[in-house]
PDB file of C-alpha atoms and ligand atoms in Angstrom:
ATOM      1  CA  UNK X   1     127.542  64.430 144.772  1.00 66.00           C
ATOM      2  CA  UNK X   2     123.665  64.419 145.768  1.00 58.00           C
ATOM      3  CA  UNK X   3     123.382  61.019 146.339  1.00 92.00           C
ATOM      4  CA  UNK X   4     126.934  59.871 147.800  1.00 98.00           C
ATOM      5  CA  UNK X   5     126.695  57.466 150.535  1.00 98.00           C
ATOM      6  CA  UNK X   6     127.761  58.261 153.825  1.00 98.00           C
ATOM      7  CA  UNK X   7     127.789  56.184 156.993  1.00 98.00           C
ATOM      8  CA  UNK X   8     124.849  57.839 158.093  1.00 98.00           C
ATOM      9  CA  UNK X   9     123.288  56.473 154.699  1.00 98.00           C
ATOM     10  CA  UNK X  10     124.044  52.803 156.420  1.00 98.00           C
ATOM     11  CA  UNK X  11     123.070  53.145 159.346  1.00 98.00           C
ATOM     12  CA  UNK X  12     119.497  54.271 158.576  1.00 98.00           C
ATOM     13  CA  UNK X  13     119.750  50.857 156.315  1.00 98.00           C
ATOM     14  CA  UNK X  14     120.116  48.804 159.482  1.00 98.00           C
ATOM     15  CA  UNK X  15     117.085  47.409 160.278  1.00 98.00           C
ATOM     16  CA  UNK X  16     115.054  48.806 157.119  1.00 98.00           C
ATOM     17  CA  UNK X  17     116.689  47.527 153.882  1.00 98.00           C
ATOM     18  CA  UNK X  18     119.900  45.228 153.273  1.00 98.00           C
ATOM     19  CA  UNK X  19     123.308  46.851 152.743  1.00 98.00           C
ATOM     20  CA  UNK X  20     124.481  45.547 149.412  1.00 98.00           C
ATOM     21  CA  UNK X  21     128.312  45.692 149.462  1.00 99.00           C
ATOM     22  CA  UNK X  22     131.136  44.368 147.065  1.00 98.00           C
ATOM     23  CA  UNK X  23     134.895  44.620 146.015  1.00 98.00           C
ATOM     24  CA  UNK X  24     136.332  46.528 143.571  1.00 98.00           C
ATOM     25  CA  UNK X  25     139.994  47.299 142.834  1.00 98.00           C
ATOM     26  CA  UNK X  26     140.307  49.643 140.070  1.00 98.00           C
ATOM     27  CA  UNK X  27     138.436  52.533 138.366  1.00 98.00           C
ATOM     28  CA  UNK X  28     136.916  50.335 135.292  1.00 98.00           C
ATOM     29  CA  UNK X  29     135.084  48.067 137.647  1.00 98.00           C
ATOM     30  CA  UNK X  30     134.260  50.154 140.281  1.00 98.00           C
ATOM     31  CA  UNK X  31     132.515  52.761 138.119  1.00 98.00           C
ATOM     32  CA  UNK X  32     130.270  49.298 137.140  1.00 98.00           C
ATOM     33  CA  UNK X  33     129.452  48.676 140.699  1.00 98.00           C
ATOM     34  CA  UNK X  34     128.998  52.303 141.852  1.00 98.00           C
ATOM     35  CA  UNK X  35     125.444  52.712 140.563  1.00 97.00           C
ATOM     36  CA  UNK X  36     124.167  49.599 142.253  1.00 98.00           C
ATOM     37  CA  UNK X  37     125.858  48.952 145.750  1.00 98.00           C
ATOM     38  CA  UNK X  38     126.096  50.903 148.753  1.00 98.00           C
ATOM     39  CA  UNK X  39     129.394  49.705 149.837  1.00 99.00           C
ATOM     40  CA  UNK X  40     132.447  49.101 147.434  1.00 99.00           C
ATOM     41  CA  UNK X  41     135.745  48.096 149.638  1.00 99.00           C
ATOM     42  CA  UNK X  42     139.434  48.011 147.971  1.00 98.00           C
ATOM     43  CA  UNK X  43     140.119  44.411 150.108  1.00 98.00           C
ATOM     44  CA  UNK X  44     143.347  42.889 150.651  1.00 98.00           C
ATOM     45  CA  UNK X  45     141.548  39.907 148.614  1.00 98.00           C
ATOM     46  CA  UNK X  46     142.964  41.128 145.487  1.00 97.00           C
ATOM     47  CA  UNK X  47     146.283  39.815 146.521  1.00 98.00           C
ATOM     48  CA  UNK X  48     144.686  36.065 146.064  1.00 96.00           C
ATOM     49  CA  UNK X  49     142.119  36.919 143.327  1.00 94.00           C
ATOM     50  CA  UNK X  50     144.212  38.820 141.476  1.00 95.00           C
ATOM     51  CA  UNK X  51     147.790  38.423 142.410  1.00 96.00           C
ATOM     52  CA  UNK X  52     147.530  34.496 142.757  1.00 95.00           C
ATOM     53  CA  UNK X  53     148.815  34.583 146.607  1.00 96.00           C
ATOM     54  CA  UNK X  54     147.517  32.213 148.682  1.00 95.00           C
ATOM     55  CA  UNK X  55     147.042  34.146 151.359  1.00 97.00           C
ATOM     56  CA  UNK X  56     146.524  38.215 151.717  1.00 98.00           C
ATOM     57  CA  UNK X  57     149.639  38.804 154.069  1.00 98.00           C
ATOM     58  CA  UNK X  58     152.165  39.994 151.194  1.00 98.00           C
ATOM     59  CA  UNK X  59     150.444  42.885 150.119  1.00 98.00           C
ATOM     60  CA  UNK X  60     152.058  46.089 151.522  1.00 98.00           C
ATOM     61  CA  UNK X  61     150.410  49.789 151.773  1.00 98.00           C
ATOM     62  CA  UNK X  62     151.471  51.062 148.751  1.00 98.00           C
ATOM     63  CA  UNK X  63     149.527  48.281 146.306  1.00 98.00           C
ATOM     64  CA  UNK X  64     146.505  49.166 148.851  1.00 98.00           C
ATOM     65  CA  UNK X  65     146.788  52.849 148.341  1.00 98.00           C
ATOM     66  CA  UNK X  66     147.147  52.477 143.680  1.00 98.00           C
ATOM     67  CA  UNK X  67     144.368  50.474 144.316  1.00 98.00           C
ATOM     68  CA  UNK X  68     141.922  52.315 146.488  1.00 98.00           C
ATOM     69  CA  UNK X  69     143.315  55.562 144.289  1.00 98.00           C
ATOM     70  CA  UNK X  70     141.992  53.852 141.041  1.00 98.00           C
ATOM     71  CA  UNK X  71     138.450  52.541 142.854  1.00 98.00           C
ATOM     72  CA  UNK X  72     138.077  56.245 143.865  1.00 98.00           C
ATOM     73  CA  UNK X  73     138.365  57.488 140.580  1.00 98.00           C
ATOM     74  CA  UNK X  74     135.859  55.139 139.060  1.00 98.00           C
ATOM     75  CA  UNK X  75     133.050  55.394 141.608  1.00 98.00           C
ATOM     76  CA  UNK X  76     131.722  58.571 143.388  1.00 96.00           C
ATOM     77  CA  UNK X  77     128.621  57.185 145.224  1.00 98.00           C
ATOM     78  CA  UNK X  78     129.323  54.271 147.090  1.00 98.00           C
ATOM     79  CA  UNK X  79     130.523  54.281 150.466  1.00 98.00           C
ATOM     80  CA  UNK X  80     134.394  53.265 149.928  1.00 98.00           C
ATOM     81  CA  UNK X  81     136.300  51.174 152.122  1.00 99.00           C
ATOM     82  CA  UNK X  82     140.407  50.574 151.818  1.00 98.00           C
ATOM     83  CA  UNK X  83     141.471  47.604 153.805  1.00 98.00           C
ATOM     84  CA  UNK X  84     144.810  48.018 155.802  1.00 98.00           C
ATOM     85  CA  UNK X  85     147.094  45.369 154.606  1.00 98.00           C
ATOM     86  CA  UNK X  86     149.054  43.006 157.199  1.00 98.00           C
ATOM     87  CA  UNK X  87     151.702  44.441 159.291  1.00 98.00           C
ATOM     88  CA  UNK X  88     150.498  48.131 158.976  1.00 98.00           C
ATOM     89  CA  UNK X  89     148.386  48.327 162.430  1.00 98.00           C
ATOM     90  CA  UNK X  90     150.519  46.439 164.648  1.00 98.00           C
ATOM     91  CA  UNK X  91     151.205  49.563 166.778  1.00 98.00           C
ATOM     92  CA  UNK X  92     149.018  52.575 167.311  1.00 98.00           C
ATOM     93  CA  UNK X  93     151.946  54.339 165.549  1.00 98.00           C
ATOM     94  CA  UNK X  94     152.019  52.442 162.587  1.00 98.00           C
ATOM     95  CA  UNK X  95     147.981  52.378 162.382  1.00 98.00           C
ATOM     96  CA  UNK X  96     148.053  56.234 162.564  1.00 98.00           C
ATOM     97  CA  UNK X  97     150.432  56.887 160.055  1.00 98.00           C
ATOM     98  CA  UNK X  98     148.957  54.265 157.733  1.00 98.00           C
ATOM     99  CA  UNK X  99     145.288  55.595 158.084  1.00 99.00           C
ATOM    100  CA  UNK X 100     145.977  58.796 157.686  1.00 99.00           C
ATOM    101  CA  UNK X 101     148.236  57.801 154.290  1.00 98.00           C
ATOM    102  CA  UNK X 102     144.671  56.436 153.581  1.00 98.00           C
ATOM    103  CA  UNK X 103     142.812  59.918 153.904  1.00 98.00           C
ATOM    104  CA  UNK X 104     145.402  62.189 152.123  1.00 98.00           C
ATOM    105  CA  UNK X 105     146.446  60.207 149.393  1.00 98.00           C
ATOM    106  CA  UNK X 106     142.820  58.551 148.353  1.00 98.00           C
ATOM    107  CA  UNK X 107     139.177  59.334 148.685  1.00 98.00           C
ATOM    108  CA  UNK X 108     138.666  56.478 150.638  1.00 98.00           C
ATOM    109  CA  UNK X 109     135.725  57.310 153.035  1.00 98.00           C
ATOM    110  CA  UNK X 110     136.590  54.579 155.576  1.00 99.00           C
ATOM    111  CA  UNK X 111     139.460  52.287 156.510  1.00 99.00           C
ATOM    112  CA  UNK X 112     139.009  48.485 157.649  1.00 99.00           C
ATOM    113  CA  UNK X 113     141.261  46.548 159.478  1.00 98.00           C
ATOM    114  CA  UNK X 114     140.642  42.975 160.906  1.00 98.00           C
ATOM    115  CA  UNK X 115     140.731  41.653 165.113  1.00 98.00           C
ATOM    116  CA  UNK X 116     138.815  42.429 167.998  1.00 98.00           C
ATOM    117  CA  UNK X 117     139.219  42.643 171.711  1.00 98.00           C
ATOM    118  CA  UNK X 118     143.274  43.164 170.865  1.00 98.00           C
ATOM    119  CA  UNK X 119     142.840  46.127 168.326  1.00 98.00           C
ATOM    120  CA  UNK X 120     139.849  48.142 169.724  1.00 98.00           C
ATOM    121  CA  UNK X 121     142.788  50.801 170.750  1.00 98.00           C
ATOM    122  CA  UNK X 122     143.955  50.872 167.738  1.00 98.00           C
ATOM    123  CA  UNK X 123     140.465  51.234 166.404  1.00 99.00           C
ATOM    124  CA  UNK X 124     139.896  53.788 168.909  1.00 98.00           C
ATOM    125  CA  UNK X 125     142.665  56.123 168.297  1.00 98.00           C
ATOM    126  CA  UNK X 126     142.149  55.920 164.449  1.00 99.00           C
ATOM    127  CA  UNK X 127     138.571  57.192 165.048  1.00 98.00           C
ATOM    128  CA  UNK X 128     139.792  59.775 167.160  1.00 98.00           C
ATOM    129  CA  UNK X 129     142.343  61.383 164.403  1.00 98.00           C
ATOM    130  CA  UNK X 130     138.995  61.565 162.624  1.00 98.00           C
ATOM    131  CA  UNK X 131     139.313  58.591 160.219  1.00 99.00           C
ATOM    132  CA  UNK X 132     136.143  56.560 160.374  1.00 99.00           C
ATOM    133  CA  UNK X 133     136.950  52.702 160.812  1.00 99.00           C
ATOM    134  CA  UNK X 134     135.013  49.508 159.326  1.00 99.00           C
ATOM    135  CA  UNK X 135     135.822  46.381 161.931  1.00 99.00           C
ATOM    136  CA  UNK X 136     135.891  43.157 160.711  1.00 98.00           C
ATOM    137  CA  UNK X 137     135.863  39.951 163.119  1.00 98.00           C
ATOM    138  CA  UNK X 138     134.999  36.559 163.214  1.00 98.00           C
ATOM    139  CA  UNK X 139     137.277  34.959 159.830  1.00 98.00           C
ATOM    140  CA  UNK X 140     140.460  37.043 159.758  1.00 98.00           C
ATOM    141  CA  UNK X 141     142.003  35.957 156.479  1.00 98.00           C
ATOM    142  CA  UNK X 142     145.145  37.871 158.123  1.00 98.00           C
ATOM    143  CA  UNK X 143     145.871  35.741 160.574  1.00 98.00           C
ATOM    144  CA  UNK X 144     145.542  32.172 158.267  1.00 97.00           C
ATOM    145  CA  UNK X 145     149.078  31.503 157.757  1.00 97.00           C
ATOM    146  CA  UNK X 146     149.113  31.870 161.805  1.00 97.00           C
ATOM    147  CA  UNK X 147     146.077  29.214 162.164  1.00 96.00           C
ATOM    148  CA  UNK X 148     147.352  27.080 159.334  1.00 97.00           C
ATOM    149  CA  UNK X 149     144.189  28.134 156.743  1.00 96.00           C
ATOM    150  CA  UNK X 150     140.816  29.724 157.055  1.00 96.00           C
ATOM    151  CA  UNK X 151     138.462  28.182 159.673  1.00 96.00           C
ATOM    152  CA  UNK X 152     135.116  28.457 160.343  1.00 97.00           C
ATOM    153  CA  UNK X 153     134.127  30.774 163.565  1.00 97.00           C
ATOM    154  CA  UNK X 154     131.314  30.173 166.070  1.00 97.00           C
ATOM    155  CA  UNK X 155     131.912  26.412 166.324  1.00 97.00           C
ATOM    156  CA  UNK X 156     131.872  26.071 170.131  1.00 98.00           C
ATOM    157  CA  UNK X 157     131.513  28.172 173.131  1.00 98.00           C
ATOM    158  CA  UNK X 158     134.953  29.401 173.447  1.00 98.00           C
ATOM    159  CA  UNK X 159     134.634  30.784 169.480  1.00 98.00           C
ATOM    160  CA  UNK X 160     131.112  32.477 170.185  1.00 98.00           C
ATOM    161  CA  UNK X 161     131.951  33.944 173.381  1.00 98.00           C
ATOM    162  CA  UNK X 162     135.482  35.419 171.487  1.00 98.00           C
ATOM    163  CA  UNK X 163     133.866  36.496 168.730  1.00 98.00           C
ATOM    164  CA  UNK X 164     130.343  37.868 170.387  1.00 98.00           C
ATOM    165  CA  UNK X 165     132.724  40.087 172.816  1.00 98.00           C
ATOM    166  CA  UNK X 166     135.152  40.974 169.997  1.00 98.00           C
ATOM    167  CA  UNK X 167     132.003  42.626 168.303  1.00 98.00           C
ATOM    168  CA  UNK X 168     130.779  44.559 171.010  1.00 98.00           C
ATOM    169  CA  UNK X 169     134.626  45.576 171.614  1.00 98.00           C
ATOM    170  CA  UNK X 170     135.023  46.827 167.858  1.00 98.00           C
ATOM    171  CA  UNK X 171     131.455  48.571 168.096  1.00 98.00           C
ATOM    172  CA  UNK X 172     132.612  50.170 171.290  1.00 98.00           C
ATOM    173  CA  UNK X 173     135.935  52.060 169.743  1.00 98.00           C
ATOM    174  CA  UNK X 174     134.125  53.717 167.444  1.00 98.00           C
ATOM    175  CA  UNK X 175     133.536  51.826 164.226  1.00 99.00           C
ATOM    176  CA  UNK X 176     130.592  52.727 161.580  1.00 98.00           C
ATOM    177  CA  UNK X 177     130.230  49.688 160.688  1.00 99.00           C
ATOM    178  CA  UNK X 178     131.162  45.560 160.999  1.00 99.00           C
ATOM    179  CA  UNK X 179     132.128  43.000 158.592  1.00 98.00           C
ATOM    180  CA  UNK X 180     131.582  39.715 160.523  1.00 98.00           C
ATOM    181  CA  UNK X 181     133.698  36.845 158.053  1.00 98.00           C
ATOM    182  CA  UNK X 182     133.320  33.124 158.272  1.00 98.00           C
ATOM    183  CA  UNK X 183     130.809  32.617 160.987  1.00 98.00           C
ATOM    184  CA  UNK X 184     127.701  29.907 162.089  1.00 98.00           C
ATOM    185  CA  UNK X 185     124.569  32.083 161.291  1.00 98.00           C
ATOM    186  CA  UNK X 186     123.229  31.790 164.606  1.00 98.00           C
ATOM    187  CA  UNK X 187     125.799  33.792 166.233  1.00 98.00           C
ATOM    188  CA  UNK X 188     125.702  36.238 163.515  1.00 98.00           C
ATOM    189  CA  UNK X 189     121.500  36.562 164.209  1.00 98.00           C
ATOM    190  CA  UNK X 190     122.369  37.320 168.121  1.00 98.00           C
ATOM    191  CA  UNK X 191     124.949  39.913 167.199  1.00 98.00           C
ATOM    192  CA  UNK X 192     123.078  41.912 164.338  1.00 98.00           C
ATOM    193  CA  UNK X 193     119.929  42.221 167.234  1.00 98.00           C
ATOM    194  CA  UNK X 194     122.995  43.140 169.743  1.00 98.00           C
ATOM    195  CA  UNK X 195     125.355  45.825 167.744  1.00 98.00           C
ATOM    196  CA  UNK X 196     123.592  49.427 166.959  1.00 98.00           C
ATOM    197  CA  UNK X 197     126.089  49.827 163.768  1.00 98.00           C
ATOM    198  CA  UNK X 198     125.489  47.598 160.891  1.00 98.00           C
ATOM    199  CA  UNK X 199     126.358  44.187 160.343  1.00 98.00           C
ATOM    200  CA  UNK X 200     127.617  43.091 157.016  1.00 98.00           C
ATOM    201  CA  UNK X 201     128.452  39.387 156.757  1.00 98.00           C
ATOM    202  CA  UNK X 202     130.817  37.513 153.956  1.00 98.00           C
ATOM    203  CA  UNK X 203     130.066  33.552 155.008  1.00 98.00           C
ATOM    204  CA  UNK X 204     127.836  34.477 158.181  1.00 98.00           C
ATOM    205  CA  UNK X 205     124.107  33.131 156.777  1.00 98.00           C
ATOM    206  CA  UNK X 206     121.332  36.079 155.231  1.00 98.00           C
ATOM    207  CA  UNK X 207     120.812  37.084 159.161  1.00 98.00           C
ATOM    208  CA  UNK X 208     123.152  40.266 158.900  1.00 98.00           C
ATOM    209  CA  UNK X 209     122.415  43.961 157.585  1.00 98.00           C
ATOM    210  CA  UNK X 210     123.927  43.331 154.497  1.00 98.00           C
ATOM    211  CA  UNK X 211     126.759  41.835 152.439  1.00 98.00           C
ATOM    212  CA  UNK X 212     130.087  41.693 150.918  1.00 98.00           C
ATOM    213  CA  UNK X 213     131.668  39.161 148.419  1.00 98.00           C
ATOM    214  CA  UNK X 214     134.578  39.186 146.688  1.00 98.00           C
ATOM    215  CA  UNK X 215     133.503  40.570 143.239  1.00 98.00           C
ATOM    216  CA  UNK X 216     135.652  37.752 140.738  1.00 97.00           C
ATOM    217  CA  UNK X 217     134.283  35.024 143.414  1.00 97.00           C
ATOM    218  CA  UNK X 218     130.907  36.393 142.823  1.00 98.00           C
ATOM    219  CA  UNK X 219     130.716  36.666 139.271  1.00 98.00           C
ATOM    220  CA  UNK X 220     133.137  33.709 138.408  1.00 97.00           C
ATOM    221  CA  UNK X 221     136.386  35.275 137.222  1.00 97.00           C
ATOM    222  CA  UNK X 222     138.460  33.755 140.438  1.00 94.00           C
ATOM    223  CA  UNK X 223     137.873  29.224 139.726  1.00 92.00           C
ATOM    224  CA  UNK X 224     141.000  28.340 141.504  1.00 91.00           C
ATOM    225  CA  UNK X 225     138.383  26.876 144.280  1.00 90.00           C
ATOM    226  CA  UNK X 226     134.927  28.323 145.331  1.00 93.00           C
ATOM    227  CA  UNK X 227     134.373  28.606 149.428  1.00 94.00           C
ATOM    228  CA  UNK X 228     130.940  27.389 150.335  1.00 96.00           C
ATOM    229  CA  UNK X 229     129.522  30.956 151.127  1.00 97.00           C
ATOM    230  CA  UNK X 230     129.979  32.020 147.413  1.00 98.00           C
ATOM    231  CA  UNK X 231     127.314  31.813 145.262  1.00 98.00           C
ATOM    232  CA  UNK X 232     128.524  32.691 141.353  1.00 97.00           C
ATOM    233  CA  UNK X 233     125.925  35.327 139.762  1.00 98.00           C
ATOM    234  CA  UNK X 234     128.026  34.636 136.350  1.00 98.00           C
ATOM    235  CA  UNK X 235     130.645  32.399 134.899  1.00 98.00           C
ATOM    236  CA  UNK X 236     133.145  34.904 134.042  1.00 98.00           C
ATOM    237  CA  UNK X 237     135.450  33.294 133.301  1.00 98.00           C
ATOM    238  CA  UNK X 238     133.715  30.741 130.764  1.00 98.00           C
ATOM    239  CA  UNK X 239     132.424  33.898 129.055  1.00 98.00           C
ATOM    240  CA  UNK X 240     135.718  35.753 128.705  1.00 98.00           C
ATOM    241  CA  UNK X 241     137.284  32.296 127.312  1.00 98.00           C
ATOM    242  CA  UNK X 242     134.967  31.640 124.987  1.00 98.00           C
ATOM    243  CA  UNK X 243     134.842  35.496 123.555  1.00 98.00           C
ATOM    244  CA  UNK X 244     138.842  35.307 123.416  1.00 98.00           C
ATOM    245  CA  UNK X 245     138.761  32.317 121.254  1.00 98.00           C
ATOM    246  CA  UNK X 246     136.200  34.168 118.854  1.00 98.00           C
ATOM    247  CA  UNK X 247     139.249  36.586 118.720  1.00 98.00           C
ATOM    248  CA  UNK X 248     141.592  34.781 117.881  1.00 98.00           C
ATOM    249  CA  UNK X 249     139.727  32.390 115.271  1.00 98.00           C
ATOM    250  CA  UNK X 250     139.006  35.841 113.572  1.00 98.00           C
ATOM    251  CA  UNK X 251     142.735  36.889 113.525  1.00 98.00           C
ATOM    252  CA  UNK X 252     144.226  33.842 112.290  1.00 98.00           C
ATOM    253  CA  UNK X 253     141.260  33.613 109.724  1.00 98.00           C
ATOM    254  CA  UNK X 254     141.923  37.428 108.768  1.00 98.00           C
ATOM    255  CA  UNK X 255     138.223  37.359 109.430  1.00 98.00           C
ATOM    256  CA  UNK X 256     139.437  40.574 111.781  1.00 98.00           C
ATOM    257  CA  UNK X 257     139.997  43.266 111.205  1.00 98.00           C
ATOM    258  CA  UNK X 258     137.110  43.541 108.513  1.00 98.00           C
ATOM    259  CA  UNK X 259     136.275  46.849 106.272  1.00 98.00           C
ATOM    260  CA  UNK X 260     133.733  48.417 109.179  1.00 97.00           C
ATOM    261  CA  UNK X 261     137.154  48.273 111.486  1.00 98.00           C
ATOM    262  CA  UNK X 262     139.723  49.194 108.843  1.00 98.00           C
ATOM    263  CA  UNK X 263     140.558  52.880 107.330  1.00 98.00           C
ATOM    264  CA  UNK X 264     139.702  53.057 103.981  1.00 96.00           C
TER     265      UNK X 264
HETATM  266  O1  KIV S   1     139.665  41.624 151.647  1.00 85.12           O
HETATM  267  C1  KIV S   1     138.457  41.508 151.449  1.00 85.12           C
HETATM  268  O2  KIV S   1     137.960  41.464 150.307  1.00 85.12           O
HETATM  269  C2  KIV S   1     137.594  41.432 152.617  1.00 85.12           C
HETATM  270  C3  KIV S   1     136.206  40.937 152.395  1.00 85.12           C
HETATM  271  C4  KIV S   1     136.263  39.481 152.217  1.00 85.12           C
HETATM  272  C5  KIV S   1     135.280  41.343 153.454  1.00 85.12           C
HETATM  273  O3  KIV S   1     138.007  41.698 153.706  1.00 85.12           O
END
């Protein structure tokens, strides 16, 4: 395609124009958002959005790759991320043979995987099998059952100093691009002047090169609790509520199906 996004596409963004970036997790949807972002990633989200998990850690490889399968059949012009799922980069082994699933069995044109400092040789030898590699620091939702929930980033020196090096670390193994979760916006202005790749923040302040959000936080589909950094461009989920009741008022009333929907 002509216009397909590559990460060359971001990084001329960086600097110039915001990288608009969202999630998507089958084709329907991600044929919506394909005209309009530059960045659609499958994200091990959908396990709480969609899946009702509290946490993302019990989604395995296989969900990851139906998913990022179906995205990549509904979009062909975004840039398009598959997140590696818990437990399948733990060892440069396991990383390799999971990124590479990634490459042969989607259309995926990136894979992300959360962590810093202690994965940047992982990162580094997934970039040098020639799969490109989104980092994401600051907020690892993979490591909240670990912490004991999801905690802000950046709060004192220890956290900036962590999460500052952790960026340059990712930056430095090779990844395109950063998604920096979860983090006090000053800390996310120093690094986005710092890092040469761009900087796409979920809960780090308007200071990045772009952003991500979950796309049933974002348009109000997910209301089992709303996390400060989302704002809701819709209320899906009133919408889709009050539409289904329509429906089924017009069933029981036999209202539906009428002539112009029956076979005469
Ligand atoms: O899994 C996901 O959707 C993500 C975004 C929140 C960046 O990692």
């Amino acid at each position: 395609m002509a216009n397909k996004i590559t990460y060359k596409t971001l990084q001329a963004k960086k600097n110039v124009e915001q990288i608009v970036c969202i999630t998507a997790y089958d084709a329907l949807f991600a044929s919506i958002f394909d005209k309009h972002v530059d960045l659609i990633l499958i994200g091990d989200s959908l396990n709480m959005s969609f899946n009702n998990e509290s946490d993302t850690l019990t989604i395995g490889m296989d969900e990851m790759i139906y998913h990022s399968k179906a995205v990549c059949r509904g979009a062909n012009r975004a840039y398009i991320v598959g997140d590696m799922p818990f437990g399948s980069y733990h060892s440069i082994e396991d990383a390799l043979k999971n990124a590479t699933r990634f490459y042969k069995e989607t259309k995926v044109d990136a894979i992300k995987l959360e962590g810093g400092k202690e994965v940047a040789h992982i990162i580094k030898a997934i970039v040098d099998s020639g799969i490109a590699v989104v980092g994401h620091v600051g907020l690892k939702p993979q490591m909240a059952r670990s912490e004991g929930g999801f905690h802000v980033q950046g709060r004192d020196e220890a956290s900036i100093e962590r999460v500052f090096n952790d960026a340059l670390e990712v930056e430095k193994a090779g990844a395109i691009a950063l998604v920096l979760e979860g983090t006090i916006s000053s800390l996310a202005k120093d690094l986005q002047r710092e890092l040469k790749i761009p900087l796409i923040g979920i809960g780090a302040g308007n200071v990045c090169d772009g952003q991500i959000l979950v796309w049933s936080d974002a348009f109000g589909f997910f209301t089992n609790f709303k996390p400060k950094f989302v704002r809701r461009f819709l209320n899906g989920a009133e919408l889709v509520e009050g539409a289904l009741k329509k429906y089924v008022d017009s069933v029981k009333t036999k209202d539906f199906p009428g002539d112009e929907e029956t076979y005469l």
